[in-house]
Tab-separated table of C-alpha atoms and ligand atoms in Angstrom:
chain	number	residue	atom	x	y	z
A	7	MET	CA	0.163	0.084	0.046
A	8	ASP	CA	1.401	3.367	-0.862
A	9	VAL	CA	1.300	6.506	1.330
A	10	SER	CA	-1.836	8.207	-0.767
A	11	THR	CA	-4.003	5.024	-0.852
A	12	ALA	CA	-3.355	4.745	3.243
A	13	VAL	CA	-4.428	8.386	3.344
A	14	ALA	CA	-7.140	8.403	1.267
A	15	MET	CA	-8.709	4.996	2.856
A	16	ARG	CA	-8.035	6.036	6.364
A	17	ARG	CA	-11.273	7.329	8.055
A	18	SER	CA	-12.738	7.285	11.640
A	19	ILE	CA	-14.181	4.025	12.021
A	20	ARG	CA	-17.247	3.906	14.670
A	21	CYS	CA	-18.355	0.199	14.103
A	22	PHE	CA	-15.784	-2.840	14.485
A	23	LYS	CA	-16.175	-6.479	13.471
A	24	ASP	CA	-16.584	-8.670	16.344
A	25	ALA	CA	-12.903	-9.760	15.833
A	26	PRO	CA	-9.806	-9.369	18.135
A	27	VAL	CA	-6.759	-7.161	17.400
A	28	ASP	CA	-3.322	-9.067	17.155
A	29	LEU	CA	-1.387	-7.186	19.826
A	30	ASP	CA	1.623	-8.351	17.987
A	31	ILE	CA	0.482	-6.423	14.968
A	32	LEU	CA	-0.314	-3.292	17.171
A	33	ARG	CA	3.385	-3.255	18.814
A	34	ASP	CA	4.520	-3.310	15.364
A	35	VAL	CA	2.460	-0.486	14.148
A	36	LEU	CA	3.677	1.677	17.203
A	37	ASP	CA	7.244	0.318	16.666
A	38	LYS	CA	6.996	1.704	13.381
A	39	ALA	CA	5.289	5.183	14.703
A	40	ARG	CA	8.464	6.010	16.871
A	41	ALA	CA	9.549	7.358	13.187
A	42	ALA	CA	7.244	10.017	13.229
A	43	PRO	CA	9.080	13.806	13.608
A	44	SER	CA	8.916	15.912	16.255
A	45	GLY	CA	10.205	19.214	16.810
A	46	GLY	CA	13.859	18.737	18.675
A	47	ASN	CA	13.027	15.171	18.293
A	48	VAL	CA	11.798	15.413	21.790
A	49	GLN	CA	9.023	12.745	20.833
A	50	PRO	CA	6.527	13.902	23.654
A	51	TRP	CA	3.784	11.348	22.894
A	52	HIS	CA	3.397	8.487	25.368
A	53	ALA	CA	0.474	5.633	24.661
A	54	THR	CA	-1.365	3.418	27.122
A	55	VAL	CA	-2.897	0.712	25.374
A	56	LEU	CA	-6.099	-0.994	26.923
A	57	HIS	CA	-7.542	-4.580	26.030
A	58	GLY	CA	-9.005	-7.602	27.891
A	59	ASP	CA	-10.095	-7.277	31.365
A	60	ARG	CA	-8.616	-3.715	32.050
A	61	LEU	CA	-10.840	-2.245	29.001
A	62	ALA	CA	-13.826	-3.728	30.641
A	63	ARG	CA	-13.192	-2.177	33.689
A	64	LEU	CA	-12.574	1.112	32.243
A	65	VAL	CA	-16.053	0.717	30.243
A	66	GLU	CA	-17.548	-0.328	33.661
A	67	GLU	CA	-16.189	2.646	35.570
A	68	MET	CA	-17.318	4.812	32.788
A	69	GLY	CA	-20.755	4.008	33.127
A	70	ALA	CA	-20.659	5.492	36.667
A	71	ALA	CA	-18.625	8.515	35.625
A	72	LEU	CA	-21.346	9.455	33.116
A	73	MET	CA	-24.007	8.756	35.471
A	74	ALA	CA	-22.265	11.275	37.898
A	75	GLY	CA	-22.712	13.886	34.839
A	76	PRO	CA	-20.782	16.036	33.106
A	77	GLY	CA	-18.504	18.461	35.153
A	78	HIS	CA	-17.793	15.869	37.612
A	79	GLU	CA	-14.398	15.600	36.438
A	80	VAL	CA	-12.339	18.775	35.416
A	81	PRO	CA	-11.815	18.549	31.678
A	82	GLU	CA	-8.272	18.350	30.344
A	83	TYR	CA	-8.442	21.386	28.129
A	84	ARG	CA	-11.390	22.803	26.237
A	85	ILE	CA	-12.129	20.808	22.805
A	86	TYR	CA	-13.354	23.808	20.907
A	87	PRO	CA	-13.041	27.859	21.258
A	88	ASP	CA	-16.641	28.941	22.518
A	89	ASP	CA	-16.509	31.472	19.644
A	90	LEU	CA	-15.750	29.183	17.135
A	91	SER	CA	-16.180	31.423	13.853
A	92	GLU	CA	-17.182	30.540	10.179
A	93	PRO	CA	-16.282	28.483	8.104
A	94	TYR	CA	-15.071	26.280	10.922
A	95	ARG	CA	-18.607	26.053	13.146
A	96	GLY	CA	-20.359	25.242	9.736
A	97	ARG	CA	-17.992	22.343	9.279
A	98	ARG	CA	-18.377	20.995	12.501
A	99	ALA	CA	-22.293	21.246	12.464
A	100	ARG	CA	-22.201	19.360	9.127
A	101	ASN	CA	-19.793	16.543	10.271
A	102	GLY	CA	-22.320	16.150	13.388
A	103	GLU	CA	-25.505	16.247	10.717
A	104	ALA	CA	-23.987	13.764	8.368
A	105	MET	CA	-23.004	11.550	11.428
A	106	TYR	CA	-26.449	11.703	13.239
A	107	ALA	CA	-28.314	11.294	9.859
A	108	ALA	CA	-26.043	7.929	9.095
A	109	LEU	CA	-27.604	6.627	12.289
A	110	GLY	CA	-31.154	7.714	11.671
A	111	ILE	CA	-31.077	10.024	14.596
A	112	THR	CA	-33.003	13.159	14.143
A	113	ARG	CA	-32.143	16.759	15.248
A	114	GLU	CA	-34.974	16.324	18.004
A	115	ASP	CA	-33.751	12.807	19.302
A	116	LYS	CA	-31.677	14.490	22.122
A	117	ALA	CA	-31.623	11.179	23.894
A	118	GLY	CA	-30.458	9.357	20.797
A	119	ARG	CA	-27.850	11.974	20.398
A	120	MET	CA	-26.498	11.567	23.978
A	121	ARG	CA	-26.593	7.721	23.461
A	122	GLN	CA	-24.598	7.944	20.643
A	123	LEU	CA	-21.963	10.112	22.180
A	124	ALA	CA	-21.991	7.708	24.985
A	125	ARG	CA	-20.464	5.106	22.702
A	126	ASN	CA	-17.172	6.972	22.873
A	127	PHE	CA	-17.032	5.868	26.085
A	128	GLY	CA	-17.142	2.255	25.068
A	129	PHE	CA	-14.403	3.069	22.186
A	130	PHE	CA	-17.389	2.190	19.959
A	131	GLY	CA	-17.078	-1.217	20.901
A	132	ALA	CA	-13.368	-1.764	19.772
A	133	PRO	CA	-11.255	-4.598	21.023
A	134	VAL	CA	-8.555	-2.309	22.004
A	135	GLY	CA	-8.169	1.267	23.337
A	136	LEU	CA	-5.208	3.421	23.324
A	137	PHE	CA	-4.869	6.719	25.355
A	138	VAL	CA	-2.516	9.483	24.129
A	139	HIS	CA	-0.849	11.608	26.737
A	140	MET	CA	2.122	13.669	27.737
A	141	PRO	CA	3.870	15.276	30.496
A	142	ARG	CA	1.627	18.544	31.212
A	143	LEU	CA	4.440	20.717	31.089
A	144	MET	CA	4.749	20.525	27.285
A	145	GLY	CA	3.233	23.316	25.117
A	146	PRO	CA	1.801	23.898	21.468
A	147	PRO	CA	4.331	22.745	19.543
A	148	GLN	CA	4.331	19.453	21.308
A	149	TRP	CA	0.940	19.179	20.828
A	150	ALA	CA	1.392	19.323	17.106
A	151	ASP	CA	3.767	16.918	17.587
A	152	LEU	CA	1.185	14.169	19.332
A	153	GLY	CA	-0.937	14.941	16.287
A	154	ILE	CA	1.679	13.968	13.691
A	155	TRP	CA	2.218	10.968	15.785
A	156	LEU	CA	-1.316	10.134	15.824
A	157	GLN	CA	-1.829	10.125	12.379
A	158	THR	CA	1.199	8.216	11.613
A	159	VAL	CA	-0.117	5.646	13.978
A	160	MET	CA	-3.621	5.418	12.234
A	161	LEU	CA	-2.027	5.644	8.377
A	162	LEU	CA	-0.212	2.424	9.573
A	163	LEU	CA	-3.108	1.078	11.022
A	164	VAL	CA	-4.715	1.185	7.920
A	165	GLU	CA	-1.895	-0.547	6.222
A	166	ALA	CA	-2.007	-3.467	8.659
A	167	GLY	CA	-5.824	-3.741	8.020
A	168	LEU	CA	-7.222	-2.099	11.095
A	169	GLY	CA	-9.539	0.762	11.541
A	170	SER	CA	-9.394	3.450	14.290
A	171	CYS	CA	-11.001	6.544	15.539
A	172	PRO	CA	-9.519	9.125	17.621
A	173	GLN	CA	-11.314	10.516	20.526
A	174	GLU	CA	-10.972	13.906	21.963
A	175	ALA	CA	-14.149	12.960	24.076
A	176	TRP	CA	-12.214	11.003	26.711
A	177	SER	CA	-10.369	14.382	27.730
A	178	ALA	CA	-13.656	15.239	29.626
A	179	TYR	CA	-12.925	12.086	32.133
A	180	PRO	CA	-9.276	12.531	32.968
A	181	VAL	CA	-9.817	11.305	36.588
A	182	THR	CA	-11.425	7.852	35.424
A	183	VAL	CA	-8.880	7.164	32.589
A	184	LYS	CA	-5.713	8.103	34.515
A	185	ARG	CA	-6.816	5.779	37.400
A	186	VAL	CA	-7.983	2.880	35.448
A	187	ALA	CA	-5.254	3.320	32.915
A	188	GLU	CA	-2.520	4.288	35.348
A	189	ILE	CA	-1.506	7.062	33.597
A	190	PRO	CA	0.605	9.554	35.837
A	191	ASP	CA	-1.349	12.569	37.277
A	192	ASP	CA	1.326	14.861	35.744
A	193	HIS	CA	0.449	13.767	32.026
A	194	LEU	CA	-2.030	15.518	30.173
A	195	LEU	CA	-4.915	13.065	28.598
A	196	PHE	CA	-5.020	14.386	24.918
A	197	CYS	CA	-7.288	11.686	23.468
A	198	GLY	CA	-8.254	7.865	22.740
A	199	LEU	CA	-7.868	5.976	20.106
A	200	ALA	CA	-10.511	3.138	19.308
A	201	ILE	CA	-8.723	0.473	17.290
A	202	GLY	CA	-10.202	-2.597	15.771
A	203	VAL	CA	-11.253	-4.640	12.337
A	204	PRO	CA	-13.301	-2.119	10.729
A	205	ASP	CA	-16.973	-3.259	9.744
A	206	PRO	CA	-17.182	-2.403	5.989
A	207	GLU	CA	-20.955	-3.314	5.682
A	208	ALA	CA	-21.969	-0.229	8.848
A	209	ALA	CA	-23.193	2.865	7.235
A	210	PHE	CA	-21.694	4.864	10.277
A	211	ASN	CA	-18.298	4.211	8.893
A	212	HIS	CA	-19.288	5.314	5.465
A	213	PHE	CA	-21.355	8.706	5.830
A	214	PRO	CA	-20.199	11.804	3.749
A	215	ASN	CA	-17.727	13.881	5.153
A	216	ASP	CA	-15.904	16.231	2.474
A	217	ARG	CA	-12.970	18.166	2.904
A	218	ALA	CA	-12.880	22.377	2.197
A	219	ALA	CA	-11.817	23.095	-1.233
A	220	LEU	CA	-7.953	23.325	-1.420
A	221	GLU	CA	-8.231	27.051	-2.206
A	222	GLU	CA	-10.360	27.654	1.194
A	223	MET	CA	-6.805	26.618	3.011
A	224	VAL	CA	-3.866	26.814	0.842
A	225	HIS	CA	-2.507	29.873	-0.984
A	226	PHE	CA	0.590	29.822	-3.321
A	227	ARG	CA	2.218	33.697	-3.808
A	228	ASP	CA	4.670	34.641	-5.975
B	17	FMN	C1	-7.777	14.727	17.562
B	17	FMN	C2	-8.945	14.154	17.114
B	17	FMN	C3	-9.989	13.934	17.975
B	17	FMN	C4	-11.432	13.615	17.861
B	17	FMN	N1	-12.275	13.171	18.663
B	17	FMN	C5	-13.418	12.415	18.282
B	17	FMN	C6	-14.369	12.362	19.186
B	17	FMN	O1	-14.031	12.213	20.501
B	17	FMN	N2	-15.665	11.520	18.675
B	17	FMN	C7	-15.873	11.085	17.522
B	17	FMN	O2	-16.671	10.283	17.420
B	17	FMN	N3	-14.630	11.449	16.839
B	17	FMN	C8	-13.536	12.376	16.897
B	17	FMN	N4	-13.098	12.457	16.041
B	17	FMN	C9	-13.146	12.182	14.562
B	17	FMN	C10	-13.542	13.602	13.494
B	17	FMN	O3	-14.842	13.660	13.767
B	17	FMN	C11	-13.020	12.947	12.197
B	17	FMN	O4	-11.659	12.873	12.096
B	17	FMN	C12	-13.449	13.943	11.274
B	17	FMN	O5	-15.008	13.961	11.098
B	17	FMN	C13	-12.944	13.406	10.074
B	17	FMN	O6	-13.755	12.304	9.826
B	17	FMN	P1	-12.439	11.261	9.024
B	17	FMN	O7	-11.768	11.217	10.412
B	17	FMN	O8	-13.670	10.071	9.150
B	17	FMN	O9	-12.009	11.433	7.987
B	17	FMN	C14	-11.489	13.337	16.422
B	17	FMN	C15	-10.409	13.636	15.558
B	17	FMN	C16	-9.187	13.884	15.757
B	17	FMN	C17	-8.063	14.311	14.792
């Protein structure tokens, strides 16, 4: 598989087959991803992989955390700016609409939307969940390094026949995640990554999510 194919094929997978992930393959992917670049070669990324009993325990404990309600834990960071302006606001809204439409959940069905949101905290049923974290002292350049590493991992997973979904949603529950996953308290929890074998039949893995035109974001000057 060439890079262009992997980039084109990767998309967020939120429905997985009932099939295990070979941890040796995952280890190989994570080993290869060490080659990702970072400013000063600092390599700020850390990953904690949960599977089996530990993953089941997290999902169970998340049930209690969700019942306690939002705001019970202090989120690691604000996911979007409060005043997200156009065109970003519209892009975000269209993504949400397309996602719920693929699931047959209407705008009025608030309970359906909440249930779907809650699926984040079961890693969408994936057999493996990975958390991305780094020492809290890191700044914006190192956040970018995390993103570069994450995309490297996601593309290598595609090459390995696996699917993934990055999940900022987990950043709202750092206390539960860090306790169960044994992530140091002085680390910032960036996101989760659901990993499994994609279900190619699921409409939820295929809803349209077009990208903005190149001219909207790239400017050639001479
Ligand atoms: C850093 C990051 C965090 C994300 N967090 C979530 C999340 O919490 N839940 C979710 O369902 N999707 C999440 N996504 C997936 C995005 O919605 C998705 O990447 C975007 O809509 C583009 O679709 P695609 O990944 O299928 O190409 C996240 C993506 C990124 C890169």
